[in-house]
PDB file of C-alpha atoms and ligand atoms in Angstrom:
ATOM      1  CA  UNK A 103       0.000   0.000   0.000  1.00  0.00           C
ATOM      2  CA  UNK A 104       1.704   3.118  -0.750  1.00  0.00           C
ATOM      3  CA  UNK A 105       0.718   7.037  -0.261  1.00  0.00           C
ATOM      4  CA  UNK A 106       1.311   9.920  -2.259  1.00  0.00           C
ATOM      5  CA  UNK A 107       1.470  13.273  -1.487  1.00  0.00           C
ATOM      6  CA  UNK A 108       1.741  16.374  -3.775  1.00  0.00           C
ATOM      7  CA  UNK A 109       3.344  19.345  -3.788  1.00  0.00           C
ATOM      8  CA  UNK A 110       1.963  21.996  -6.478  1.00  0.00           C
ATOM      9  CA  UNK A 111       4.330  25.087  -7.597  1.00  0.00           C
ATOM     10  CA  UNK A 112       2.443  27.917  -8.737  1.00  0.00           C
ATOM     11  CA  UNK A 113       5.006  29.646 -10.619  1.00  0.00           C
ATOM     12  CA  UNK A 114       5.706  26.711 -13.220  1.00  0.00           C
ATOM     13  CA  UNK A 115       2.142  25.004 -12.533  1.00  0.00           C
ATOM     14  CA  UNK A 116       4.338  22.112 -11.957  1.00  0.00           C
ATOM     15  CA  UNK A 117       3.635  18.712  -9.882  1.00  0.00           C
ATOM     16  CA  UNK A 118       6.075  17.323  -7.603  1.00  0.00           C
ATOM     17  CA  UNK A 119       4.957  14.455  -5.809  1.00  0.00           C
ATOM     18  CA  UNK A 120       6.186  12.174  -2.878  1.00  0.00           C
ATOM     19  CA  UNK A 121       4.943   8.504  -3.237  1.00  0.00           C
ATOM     20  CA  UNK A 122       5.946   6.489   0.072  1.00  0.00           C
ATOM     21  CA  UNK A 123       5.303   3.697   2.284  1.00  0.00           C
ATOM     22  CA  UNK A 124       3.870   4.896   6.153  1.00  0.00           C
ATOM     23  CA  UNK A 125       5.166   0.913   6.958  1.00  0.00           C
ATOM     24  CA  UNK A 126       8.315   0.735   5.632  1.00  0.00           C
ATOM     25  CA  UNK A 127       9.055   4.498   5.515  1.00  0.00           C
ATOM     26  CA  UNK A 128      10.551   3.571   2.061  1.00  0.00           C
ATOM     27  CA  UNK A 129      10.132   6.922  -0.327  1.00  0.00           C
ATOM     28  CA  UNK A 130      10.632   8.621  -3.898  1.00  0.00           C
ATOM     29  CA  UNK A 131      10.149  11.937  -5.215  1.00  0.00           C
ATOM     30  CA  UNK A 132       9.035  12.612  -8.960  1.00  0.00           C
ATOM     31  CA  UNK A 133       9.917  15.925 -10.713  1.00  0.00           C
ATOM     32  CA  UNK A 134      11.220  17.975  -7.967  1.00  0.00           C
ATOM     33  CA  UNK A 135      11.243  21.748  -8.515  1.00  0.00           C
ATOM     34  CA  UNK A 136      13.650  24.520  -7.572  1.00  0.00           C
ATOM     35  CA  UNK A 137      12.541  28.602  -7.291  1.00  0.00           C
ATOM     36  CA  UNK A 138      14.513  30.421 -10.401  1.00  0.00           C
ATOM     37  CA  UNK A 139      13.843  33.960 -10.842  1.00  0.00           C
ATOM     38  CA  UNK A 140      15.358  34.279 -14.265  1.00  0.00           C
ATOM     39  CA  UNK A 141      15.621  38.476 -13.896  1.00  0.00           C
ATOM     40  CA  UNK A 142      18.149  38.336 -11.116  1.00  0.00           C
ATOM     41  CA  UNK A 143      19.795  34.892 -12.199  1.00  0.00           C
ATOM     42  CA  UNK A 144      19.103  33.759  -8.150  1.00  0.00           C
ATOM     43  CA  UNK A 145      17.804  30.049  -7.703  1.00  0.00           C
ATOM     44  CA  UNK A 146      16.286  29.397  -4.353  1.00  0.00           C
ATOM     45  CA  UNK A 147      14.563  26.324  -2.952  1.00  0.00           C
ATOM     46  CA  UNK A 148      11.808  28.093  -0.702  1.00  0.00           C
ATOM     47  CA  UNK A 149       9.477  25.015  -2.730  1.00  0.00           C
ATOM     48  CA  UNK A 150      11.918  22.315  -2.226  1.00  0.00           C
ATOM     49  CA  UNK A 151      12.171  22.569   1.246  1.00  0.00           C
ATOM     50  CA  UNK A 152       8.131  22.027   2.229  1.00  0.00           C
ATOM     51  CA  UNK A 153       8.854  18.769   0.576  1.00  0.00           C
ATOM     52  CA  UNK A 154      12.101  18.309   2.148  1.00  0.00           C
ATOM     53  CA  UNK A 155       9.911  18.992   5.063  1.00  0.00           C
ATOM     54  CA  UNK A 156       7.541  16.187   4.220  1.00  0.00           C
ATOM     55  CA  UNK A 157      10.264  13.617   4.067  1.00  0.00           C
ATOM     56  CA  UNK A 158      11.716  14.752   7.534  1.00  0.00           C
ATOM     57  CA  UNK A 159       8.390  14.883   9.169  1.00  0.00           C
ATOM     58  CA  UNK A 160       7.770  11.481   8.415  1.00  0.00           C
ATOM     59  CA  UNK A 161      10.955  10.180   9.273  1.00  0.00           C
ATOM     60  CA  UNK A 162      11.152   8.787   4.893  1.00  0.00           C
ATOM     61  CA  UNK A 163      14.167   6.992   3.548  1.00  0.00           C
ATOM     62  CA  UNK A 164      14.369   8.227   0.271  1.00  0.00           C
ATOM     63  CA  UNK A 165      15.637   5.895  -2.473  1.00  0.00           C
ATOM     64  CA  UNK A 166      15.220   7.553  -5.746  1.00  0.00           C
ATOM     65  CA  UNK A 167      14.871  11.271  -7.008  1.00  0.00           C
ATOM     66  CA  UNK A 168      12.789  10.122 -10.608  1.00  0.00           C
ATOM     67  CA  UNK A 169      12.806  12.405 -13.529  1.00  0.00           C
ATOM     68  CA  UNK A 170       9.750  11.744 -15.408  1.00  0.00           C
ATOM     69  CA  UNK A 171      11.551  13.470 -18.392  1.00  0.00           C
ATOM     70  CA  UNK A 172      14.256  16.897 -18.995  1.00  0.00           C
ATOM     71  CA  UNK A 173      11.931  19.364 -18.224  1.00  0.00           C
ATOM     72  CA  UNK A 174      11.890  22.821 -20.282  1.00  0.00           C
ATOM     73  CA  UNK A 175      10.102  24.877 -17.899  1.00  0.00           C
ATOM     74  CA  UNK A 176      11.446  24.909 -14.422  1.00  0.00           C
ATOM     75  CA  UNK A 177      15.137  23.462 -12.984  1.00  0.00           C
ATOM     76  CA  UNK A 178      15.059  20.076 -11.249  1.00  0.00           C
ATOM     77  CA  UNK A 179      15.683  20.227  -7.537  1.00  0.00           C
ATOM     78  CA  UNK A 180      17.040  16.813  -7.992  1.00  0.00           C
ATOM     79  CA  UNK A 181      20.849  17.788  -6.803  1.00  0.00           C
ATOM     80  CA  UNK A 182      19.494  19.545  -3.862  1.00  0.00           C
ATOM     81  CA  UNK A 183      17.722  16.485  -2.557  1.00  0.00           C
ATOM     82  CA  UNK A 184      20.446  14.673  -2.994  1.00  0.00           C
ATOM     83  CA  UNK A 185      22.222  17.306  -0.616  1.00  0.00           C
ATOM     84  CA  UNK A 186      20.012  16.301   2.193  1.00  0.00           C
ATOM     85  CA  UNK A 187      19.406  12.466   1.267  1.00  0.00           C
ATOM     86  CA  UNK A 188      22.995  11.199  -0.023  1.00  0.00           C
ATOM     87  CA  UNK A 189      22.144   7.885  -0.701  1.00  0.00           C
ATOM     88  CA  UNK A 190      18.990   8.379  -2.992  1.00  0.00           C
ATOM     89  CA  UNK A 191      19.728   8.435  -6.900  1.00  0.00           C
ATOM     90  CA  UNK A 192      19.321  10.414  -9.128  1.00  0.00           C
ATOM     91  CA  UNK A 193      16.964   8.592 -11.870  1.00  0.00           C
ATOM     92  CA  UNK A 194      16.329   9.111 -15.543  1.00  0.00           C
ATOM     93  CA  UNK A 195      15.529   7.343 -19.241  1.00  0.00           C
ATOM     94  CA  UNK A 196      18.205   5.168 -20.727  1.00  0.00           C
ATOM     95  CA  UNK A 197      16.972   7.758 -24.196  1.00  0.00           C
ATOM     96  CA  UNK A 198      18.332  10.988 -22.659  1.00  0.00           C
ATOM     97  CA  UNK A 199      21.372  10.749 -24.413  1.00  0.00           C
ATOM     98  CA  UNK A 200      19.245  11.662 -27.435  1.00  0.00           C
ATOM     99  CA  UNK A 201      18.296  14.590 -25.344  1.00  0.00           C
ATOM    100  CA  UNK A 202      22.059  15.401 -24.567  1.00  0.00           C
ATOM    101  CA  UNK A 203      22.758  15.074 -28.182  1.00  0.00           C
ATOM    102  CA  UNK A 204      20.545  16.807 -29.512  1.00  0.00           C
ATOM    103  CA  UNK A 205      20.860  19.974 -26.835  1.00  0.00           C
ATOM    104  CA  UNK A 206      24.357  19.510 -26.774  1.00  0.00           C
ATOM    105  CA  UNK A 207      24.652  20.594 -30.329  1.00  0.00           C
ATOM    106  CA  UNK A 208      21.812  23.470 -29.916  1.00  0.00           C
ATOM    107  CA  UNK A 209      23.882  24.925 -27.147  1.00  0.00           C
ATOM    108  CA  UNK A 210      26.769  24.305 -28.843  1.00  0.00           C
ATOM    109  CA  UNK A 211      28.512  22.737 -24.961  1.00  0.00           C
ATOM    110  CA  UNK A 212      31.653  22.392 -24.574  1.00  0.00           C
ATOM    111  CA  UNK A 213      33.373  18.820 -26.235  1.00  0.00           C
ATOM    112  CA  UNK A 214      33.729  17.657 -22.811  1.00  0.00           C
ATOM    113  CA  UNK A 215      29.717  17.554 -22.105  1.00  0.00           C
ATOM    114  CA  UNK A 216      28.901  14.163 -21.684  1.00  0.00           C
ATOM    115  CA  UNK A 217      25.914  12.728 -23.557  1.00  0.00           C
ATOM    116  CA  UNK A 218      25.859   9.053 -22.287  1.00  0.00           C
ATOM    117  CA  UNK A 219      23.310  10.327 -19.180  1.00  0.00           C
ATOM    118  CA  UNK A 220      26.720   9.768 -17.210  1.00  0.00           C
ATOM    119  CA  UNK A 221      25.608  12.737 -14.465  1.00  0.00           C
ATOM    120  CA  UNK A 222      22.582  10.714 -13.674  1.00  0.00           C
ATOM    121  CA  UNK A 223      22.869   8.024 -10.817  1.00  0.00           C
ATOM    122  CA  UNK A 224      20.614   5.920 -12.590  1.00  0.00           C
ATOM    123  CA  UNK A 225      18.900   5.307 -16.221  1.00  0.00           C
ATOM    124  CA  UNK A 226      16.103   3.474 -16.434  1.00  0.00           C
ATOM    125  CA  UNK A 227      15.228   1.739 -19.260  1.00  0.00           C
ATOM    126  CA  UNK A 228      11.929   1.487 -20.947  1.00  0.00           C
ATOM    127  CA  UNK A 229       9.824  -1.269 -19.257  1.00  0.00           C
ATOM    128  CA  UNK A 230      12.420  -1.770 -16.596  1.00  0.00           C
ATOM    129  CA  UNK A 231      10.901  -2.804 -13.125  1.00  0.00           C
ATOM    130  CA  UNK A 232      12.905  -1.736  -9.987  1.00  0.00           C
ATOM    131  CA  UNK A 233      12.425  -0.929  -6.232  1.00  0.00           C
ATOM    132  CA  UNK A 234      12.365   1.594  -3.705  1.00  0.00           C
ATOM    133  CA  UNK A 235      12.762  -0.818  -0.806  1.00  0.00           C
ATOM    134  CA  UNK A 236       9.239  -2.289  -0.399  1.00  0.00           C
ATOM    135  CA  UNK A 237       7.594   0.132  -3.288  1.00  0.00           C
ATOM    136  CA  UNK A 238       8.002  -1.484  -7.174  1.00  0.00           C
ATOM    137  CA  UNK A 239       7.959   1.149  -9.553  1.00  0.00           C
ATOM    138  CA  UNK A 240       7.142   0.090 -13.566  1.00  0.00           C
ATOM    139  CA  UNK A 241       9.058   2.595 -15.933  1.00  0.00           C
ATOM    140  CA  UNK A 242       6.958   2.903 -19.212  1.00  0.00           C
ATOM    141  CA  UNK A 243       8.296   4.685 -22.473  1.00  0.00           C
ATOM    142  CA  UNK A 244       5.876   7.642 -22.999  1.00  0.00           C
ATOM    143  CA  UNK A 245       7.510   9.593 -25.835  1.00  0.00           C
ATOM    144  CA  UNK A 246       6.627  11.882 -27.450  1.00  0.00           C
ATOM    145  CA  UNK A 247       6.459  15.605 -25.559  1.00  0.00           C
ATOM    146  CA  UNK A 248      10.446  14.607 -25.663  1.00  0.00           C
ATOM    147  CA  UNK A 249      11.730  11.142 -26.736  1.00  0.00           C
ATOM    148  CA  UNK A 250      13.387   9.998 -23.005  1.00  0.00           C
ATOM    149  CA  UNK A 251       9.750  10.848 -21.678  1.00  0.00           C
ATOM    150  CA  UNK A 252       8.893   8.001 -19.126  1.00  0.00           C
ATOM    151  CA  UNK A 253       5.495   7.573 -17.135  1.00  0.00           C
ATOM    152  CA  UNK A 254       6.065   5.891 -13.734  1.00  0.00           C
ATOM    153  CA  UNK A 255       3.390   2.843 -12.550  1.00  0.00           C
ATOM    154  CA  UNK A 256       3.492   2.521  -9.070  1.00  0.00           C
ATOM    155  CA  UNK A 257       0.719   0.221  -7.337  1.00  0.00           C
ATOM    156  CA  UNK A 258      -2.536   1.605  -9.536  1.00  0.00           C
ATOM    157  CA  UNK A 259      -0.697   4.592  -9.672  1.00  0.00           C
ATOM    158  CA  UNK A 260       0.533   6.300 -12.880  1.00  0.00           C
ATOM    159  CA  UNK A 261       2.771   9.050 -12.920  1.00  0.00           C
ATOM    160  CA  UNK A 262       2.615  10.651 -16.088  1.00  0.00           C
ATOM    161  CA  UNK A 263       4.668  13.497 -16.135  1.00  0.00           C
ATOM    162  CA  UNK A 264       3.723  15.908 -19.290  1.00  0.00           C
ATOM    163  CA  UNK A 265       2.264  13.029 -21.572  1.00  0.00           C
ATOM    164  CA  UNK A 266      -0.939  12.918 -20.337  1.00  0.00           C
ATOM    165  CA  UNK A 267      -2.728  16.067 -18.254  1.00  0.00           C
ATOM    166  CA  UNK A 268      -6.013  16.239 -16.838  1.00  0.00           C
ATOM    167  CA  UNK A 269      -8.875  15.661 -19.341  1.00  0.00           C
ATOM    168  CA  UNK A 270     -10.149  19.248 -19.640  1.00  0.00           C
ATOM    169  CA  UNK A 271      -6.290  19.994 -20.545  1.00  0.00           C
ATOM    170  CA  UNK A 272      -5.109  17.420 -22.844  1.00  0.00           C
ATOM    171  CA  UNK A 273      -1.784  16.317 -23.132  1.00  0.00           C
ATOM    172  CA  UNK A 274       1.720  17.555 -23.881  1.00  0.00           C
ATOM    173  CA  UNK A 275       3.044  19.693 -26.293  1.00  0.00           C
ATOM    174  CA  UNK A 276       5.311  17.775 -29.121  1.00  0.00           C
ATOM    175  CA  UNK A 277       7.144  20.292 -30.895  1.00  0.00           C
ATOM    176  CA  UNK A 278      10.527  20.607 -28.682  1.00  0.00           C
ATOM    177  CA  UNK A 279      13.310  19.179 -30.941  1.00  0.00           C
ATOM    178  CA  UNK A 280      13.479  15.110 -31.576  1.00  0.00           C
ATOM    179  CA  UNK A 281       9.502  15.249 -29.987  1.00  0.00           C
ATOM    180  CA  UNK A 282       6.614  13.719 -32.302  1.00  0.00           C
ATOM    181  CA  UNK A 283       3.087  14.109 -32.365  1.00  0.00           C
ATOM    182  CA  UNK A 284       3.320  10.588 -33.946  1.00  0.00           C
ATOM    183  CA  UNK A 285       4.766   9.289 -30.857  1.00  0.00           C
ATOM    184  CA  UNK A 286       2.758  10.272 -28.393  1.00  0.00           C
ATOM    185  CA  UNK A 287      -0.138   9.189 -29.960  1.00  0.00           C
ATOM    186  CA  UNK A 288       1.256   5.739 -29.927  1.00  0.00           C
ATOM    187  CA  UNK A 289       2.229   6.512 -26.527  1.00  0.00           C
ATOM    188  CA  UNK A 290      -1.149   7.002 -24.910  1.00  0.00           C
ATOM    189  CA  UNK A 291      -3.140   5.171 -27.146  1.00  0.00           C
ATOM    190  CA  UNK A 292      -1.318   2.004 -27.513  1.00  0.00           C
ATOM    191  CA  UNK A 293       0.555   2.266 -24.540  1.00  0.00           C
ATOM    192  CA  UNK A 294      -1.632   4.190 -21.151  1.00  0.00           C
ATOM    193  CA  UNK A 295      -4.942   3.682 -22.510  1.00  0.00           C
ATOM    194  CA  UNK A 296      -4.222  -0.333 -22.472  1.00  0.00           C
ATOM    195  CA  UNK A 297      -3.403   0.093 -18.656  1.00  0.00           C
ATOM    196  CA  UNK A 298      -6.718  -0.699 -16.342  1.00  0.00           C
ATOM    197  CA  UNK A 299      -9.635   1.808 -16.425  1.00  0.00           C
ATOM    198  CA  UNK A 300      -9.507   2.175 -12.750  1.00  0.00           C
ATOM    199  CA  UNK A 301      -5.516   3.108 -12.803  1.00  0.00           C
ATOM    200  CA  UNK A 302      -5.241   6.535 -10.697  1.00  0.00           C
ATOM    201  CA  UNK A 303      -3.402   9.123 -12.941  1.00  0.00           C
ATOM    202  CA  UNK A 304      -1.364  11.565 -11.295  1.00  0.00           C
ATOM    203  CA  UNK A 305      -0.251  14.194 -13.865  1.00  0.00           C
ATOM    204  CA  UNK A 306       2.948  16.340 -14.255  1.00  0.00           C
ATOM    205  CA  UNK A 307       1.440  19.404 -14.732  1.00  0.00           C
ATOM    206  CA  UNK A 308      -2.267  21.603 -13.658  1.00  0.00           C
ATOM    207  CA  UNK A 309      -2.608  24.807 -15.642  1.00  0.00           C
ATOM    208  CA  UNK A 310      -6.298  25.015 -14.010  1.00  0.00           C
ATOM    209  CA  UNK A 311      -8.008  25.857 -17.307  1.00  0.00           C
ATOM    210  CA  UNK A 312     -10.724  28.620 -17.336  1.00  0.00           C
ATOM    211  CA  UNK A 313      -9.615  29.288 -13.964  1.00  0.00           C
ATOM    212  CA  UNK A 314     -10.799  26.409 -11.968  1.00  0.00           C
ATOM    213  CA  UNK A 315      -9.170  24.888  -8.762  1.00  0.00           C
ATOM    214  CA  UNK A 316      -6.493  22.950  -9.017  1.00  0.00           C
ATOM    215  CA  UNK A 317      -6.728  19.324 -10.198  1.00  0.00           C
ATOM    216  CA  UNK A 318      -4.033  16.678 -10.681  1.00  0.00           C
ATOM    217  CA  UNK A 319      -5.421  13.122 -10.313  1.00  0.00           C
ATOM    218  CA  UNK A 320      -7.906  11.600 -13.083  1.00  0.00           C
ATOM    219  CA  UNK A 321      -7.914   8.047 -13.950  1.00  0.00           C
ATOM    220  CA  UNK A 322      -7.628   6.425 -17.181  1.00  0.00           C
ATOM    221  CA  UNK A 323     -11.275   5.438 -18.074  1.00  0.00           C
ATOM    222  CA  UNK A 324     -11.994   9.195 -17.365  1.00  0.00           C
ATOM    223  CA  UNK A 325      -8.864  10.048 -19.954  1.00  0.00           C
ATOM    224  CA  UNK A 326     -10.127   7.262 -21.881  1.00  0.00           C
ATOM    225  CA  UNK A 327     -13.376   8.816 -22.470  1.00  0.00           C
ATOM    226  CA  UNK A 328     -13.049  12.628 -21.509  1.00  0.00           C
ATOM    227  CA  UNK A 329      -9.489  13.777 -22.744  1.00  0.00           C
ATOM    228  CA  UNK A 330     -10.691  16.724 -24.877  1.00  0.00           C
ATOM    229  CA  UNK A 331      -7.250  16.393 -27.752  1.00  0.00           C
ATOM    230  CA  UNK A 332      -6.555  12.242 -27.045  1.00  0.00           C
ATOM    231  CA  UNK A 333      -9.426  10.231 -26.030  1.00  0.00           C
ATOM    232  CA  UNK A 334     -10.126   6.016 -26.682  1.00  0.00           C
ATOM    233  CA  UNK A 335     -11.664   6.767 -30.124  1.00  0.00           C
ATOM    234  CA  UNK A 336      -9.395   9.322 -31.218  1.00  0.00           C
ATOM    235  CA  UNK A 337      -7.954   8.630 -34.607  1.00  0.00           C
ATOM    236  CA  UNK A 338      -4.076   9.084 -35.051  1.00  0.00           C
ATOM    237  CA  UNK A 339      -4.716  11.419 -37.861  1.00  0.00           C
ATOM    238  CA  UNK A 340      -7.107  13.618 -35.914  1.00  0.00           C
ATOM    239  CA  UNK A 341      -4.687  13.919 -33.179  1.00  0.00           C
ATOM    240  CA  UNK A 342      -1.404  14.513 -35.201  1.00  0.00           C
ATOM    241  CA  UNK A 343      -3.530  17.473 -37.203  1.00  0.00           C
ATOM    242  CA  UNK A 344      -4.960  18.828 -34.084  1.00  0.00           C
ATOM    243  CA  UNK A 345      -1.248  18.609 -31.508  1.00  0.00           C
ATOM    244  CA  UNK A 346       0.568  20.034 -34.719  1.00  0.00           C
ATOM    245  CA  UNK A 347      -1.580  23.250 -35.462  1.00  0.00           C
ATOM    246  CA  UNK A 348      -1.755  23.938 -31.331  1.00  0.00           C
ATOM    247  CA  UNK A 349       2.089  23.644 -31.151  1.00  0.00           C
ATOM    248  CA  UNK A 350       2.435  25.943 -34.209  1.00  0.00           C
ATOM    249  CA  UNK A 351       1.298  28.983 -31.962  1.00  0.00           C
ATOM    250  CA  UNK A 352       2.100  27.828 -28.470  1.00  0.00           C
ATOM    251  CA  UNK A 353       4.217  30.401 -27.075  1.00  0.00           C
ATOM    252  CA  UNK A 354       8.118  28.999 -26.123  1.00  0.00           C
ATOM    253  CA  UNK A 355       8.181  28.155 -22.493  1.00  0.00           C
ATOM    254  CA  UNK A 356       9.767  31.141 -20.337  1.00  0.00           C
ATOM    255  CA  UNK A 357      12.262  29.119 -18.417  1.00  0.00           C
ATOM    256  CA  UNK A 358      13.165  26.521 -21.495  1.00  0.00           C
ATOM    257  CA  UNK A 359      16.759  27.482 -22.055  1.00  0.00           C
ATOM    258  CA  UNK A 360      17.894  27.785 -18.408  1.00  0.00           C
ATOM    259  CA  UNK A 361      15.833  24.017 -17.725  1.00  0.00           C
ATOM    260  CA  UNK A 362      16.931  21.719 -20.788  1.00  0.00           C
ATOM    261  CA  UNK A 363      20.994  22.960 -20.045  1.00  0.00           C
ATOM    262  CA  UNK A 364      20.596  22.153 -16.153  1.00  0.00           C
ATOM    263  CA  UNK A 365      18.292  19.313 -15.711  1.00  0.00           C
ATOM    264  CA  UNK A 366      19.765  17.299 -18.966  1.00  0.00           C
ATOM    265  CA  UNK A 367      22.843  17.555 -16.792  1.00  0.00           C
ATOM    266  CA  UNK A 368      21.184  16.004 -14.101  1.00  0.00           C
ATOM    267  CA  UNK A 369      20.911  19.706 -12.466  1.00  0.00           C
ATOM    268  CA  UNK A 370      24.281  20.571 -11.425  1.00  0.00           C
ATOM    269  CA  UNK A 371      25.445  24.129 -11.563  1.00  0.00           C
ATOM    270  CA  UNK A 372      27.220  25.106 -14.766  1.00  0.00           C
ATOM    271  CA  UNK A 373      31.226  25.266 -14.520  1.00  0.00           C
ATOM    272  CA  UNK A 374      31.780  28.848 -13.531  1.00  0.00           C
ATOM    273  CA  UNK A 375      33.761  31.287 -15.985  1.00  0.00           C
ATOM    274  CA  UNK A 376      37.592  32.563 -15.117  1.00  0.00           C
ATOM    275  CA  UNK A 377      35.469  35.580 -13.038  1.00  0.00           C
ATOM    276  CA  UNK A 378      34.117  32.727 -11.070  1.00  0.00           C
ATOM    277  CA  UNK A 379      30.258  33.316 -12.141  1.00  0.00           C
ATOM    278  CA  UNK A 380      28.006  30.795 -13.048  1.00  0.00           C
ATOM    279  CA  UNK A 381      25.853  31.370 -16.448  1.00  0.00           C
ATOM    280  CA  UNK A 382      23.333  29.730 -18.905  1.00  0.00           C
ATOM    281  CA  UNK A 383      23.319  29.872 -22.439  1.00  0.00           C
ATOM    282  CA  UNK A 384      20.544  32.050 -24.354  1.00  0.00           C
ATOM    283  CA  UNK A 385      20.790  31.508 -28.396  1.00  0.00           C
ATOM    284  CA  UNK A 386      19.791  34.789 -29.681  1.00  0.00           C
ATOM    285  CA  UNK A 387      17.923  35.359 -33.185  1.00  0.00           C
ATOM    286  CA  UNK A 388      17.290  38.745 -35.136  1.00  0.00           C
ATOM    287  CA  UNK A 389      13.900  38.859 -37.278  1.00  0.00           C
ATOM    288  CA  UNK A 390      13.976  42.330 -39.003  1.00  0.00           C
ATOM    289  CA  UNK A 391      10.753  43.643 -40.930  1.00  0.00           C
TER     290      UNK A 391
HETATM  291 FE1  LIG B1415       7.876  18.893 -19.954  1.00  0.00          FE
END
């Protein structure tokens, strides 16, 4: 039997959530979030520590610190936790050396950068069952939004990071490089929607459409027959037309360059400069009329 408990940050509408044993005290965090206020170049972790908190409170051993994917809209408190809970790994896809690879060469990184997912403690690879002491966590391939995208099945718990959002929001967007429209649709249709009706889904992100409270859990019979861009009878088609044209005028996420350089490297700092400051990368492009 395990628990979950979530942690919503406001500024990136962004999920994190704690899924433990109150038996065994065994614990893992999903998509962990730290404060970056991109004017001033500070990062904080005001957020991080009410579910540092959490973990303390409740005397947790924490085991793994999951990535559901590399996130382009807020920076992984991943190396933080790892601060307070040492032994706890750090644990991605197998695929994000496609992400590295691809970033690597967008950012144009130094040679040295590795992009075999080497910074990571852990990759997971797709279908791979593992544990958290008592807690047995299923890792499957959801990709799509990026291609190292993994949804987490835990219990009747799925974890679905930005492949699948509540069913009055949709799903993720698939136009960051080496994503696919194509893919996701496999993803979900093929792949989540085959899962049991009942399954609770937990999802990676609430941008509380038309204003409404927050929401983060559905289920997959609700997805299955609600989800207003990917539902059971959706045709792949109708879903590639519909994700491509809303992706075409999506604006790009505020925080995207800062997130893909630090979380693909498992979010440690940058190397500081000779002056000793710390900086991320910002490709610039000039449109003239
Ligand atoms: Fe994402």
């Amino acid at each position: 039997m395990i628990n979950v408990k979530s942690f919503y940050d406001e500024n990136t509408n962004t999920l994190t959530y704690v899924v433990y044993s109150l038996g065994s005290k065994d614990a893992i965090v999903i998509d962990s979030v730290l404060d970056f206020d991109q004017a001033s170049g500070k990062i904080t972790d005001f957020s991080l520590q009410k579910v540092i908190q959490f973990l303390q409170t409740n005397d947790l051993k924490l085991h793994y610190i999951l990535e559901t994917h590399v996130h382009a809209d807020h920076l992984t408190g991943a190396q933080v936790l790892k601060k307070y809970y040492p032994q706890a790994k750090i644990a991605i896809s197998k695929k994000i050396n496609i992400v590295q690879q691809t970033f690597k060469d967008i950012f144009h990184l130094d040679e040295k950068f590795p992009t075999d997912g080497s910074q990571f403690d852990k990759l997971i690879s797709d279908n791979e069952n593992f544990f958290a002491g008592v807690i047995s966590i299923k890792a499957l391939p959801t990709p799509g939004h990026t291609p190292a995208c993994l949804s987490f099945f835990i219990d009747d718990c799925l974890f679905t990071g930005d492949a699948l959002f509540m069913p009055d929001f949709g799903t993720g967007r698939c136009d960051f490089p080496a994503g696919s429209a194509t893919e996701l649709y496999h993803s979900v249709h093929f792949g989540l929607y085959q899962l049991p009706d009942k399954t609770r889904v937990f999802v990676g992100h609430d941008y509380q459409p038309g204003g409404r409270e927050l929401k983060f859990e559905t289920t997959i019979g609700e997805s299955k027959k609600n989800n207003k861009q990917l539902k059971q009878e959706t045709s792949k088609d109708e879903f590639i037309n519909f994700r491509t044209q809303r992706d075409s005028v999506l604006a790009t996420p505020k925080l995207l360059y800062p997130s893909i350089q630090f979380n693909m490297n498992a979010g440690i700092m940058p190397k500081p400069e000779v002056n000793g400051k710390i900086f991320f990368k910002l490709p610039i492009s000039m449109k003239l009329t």
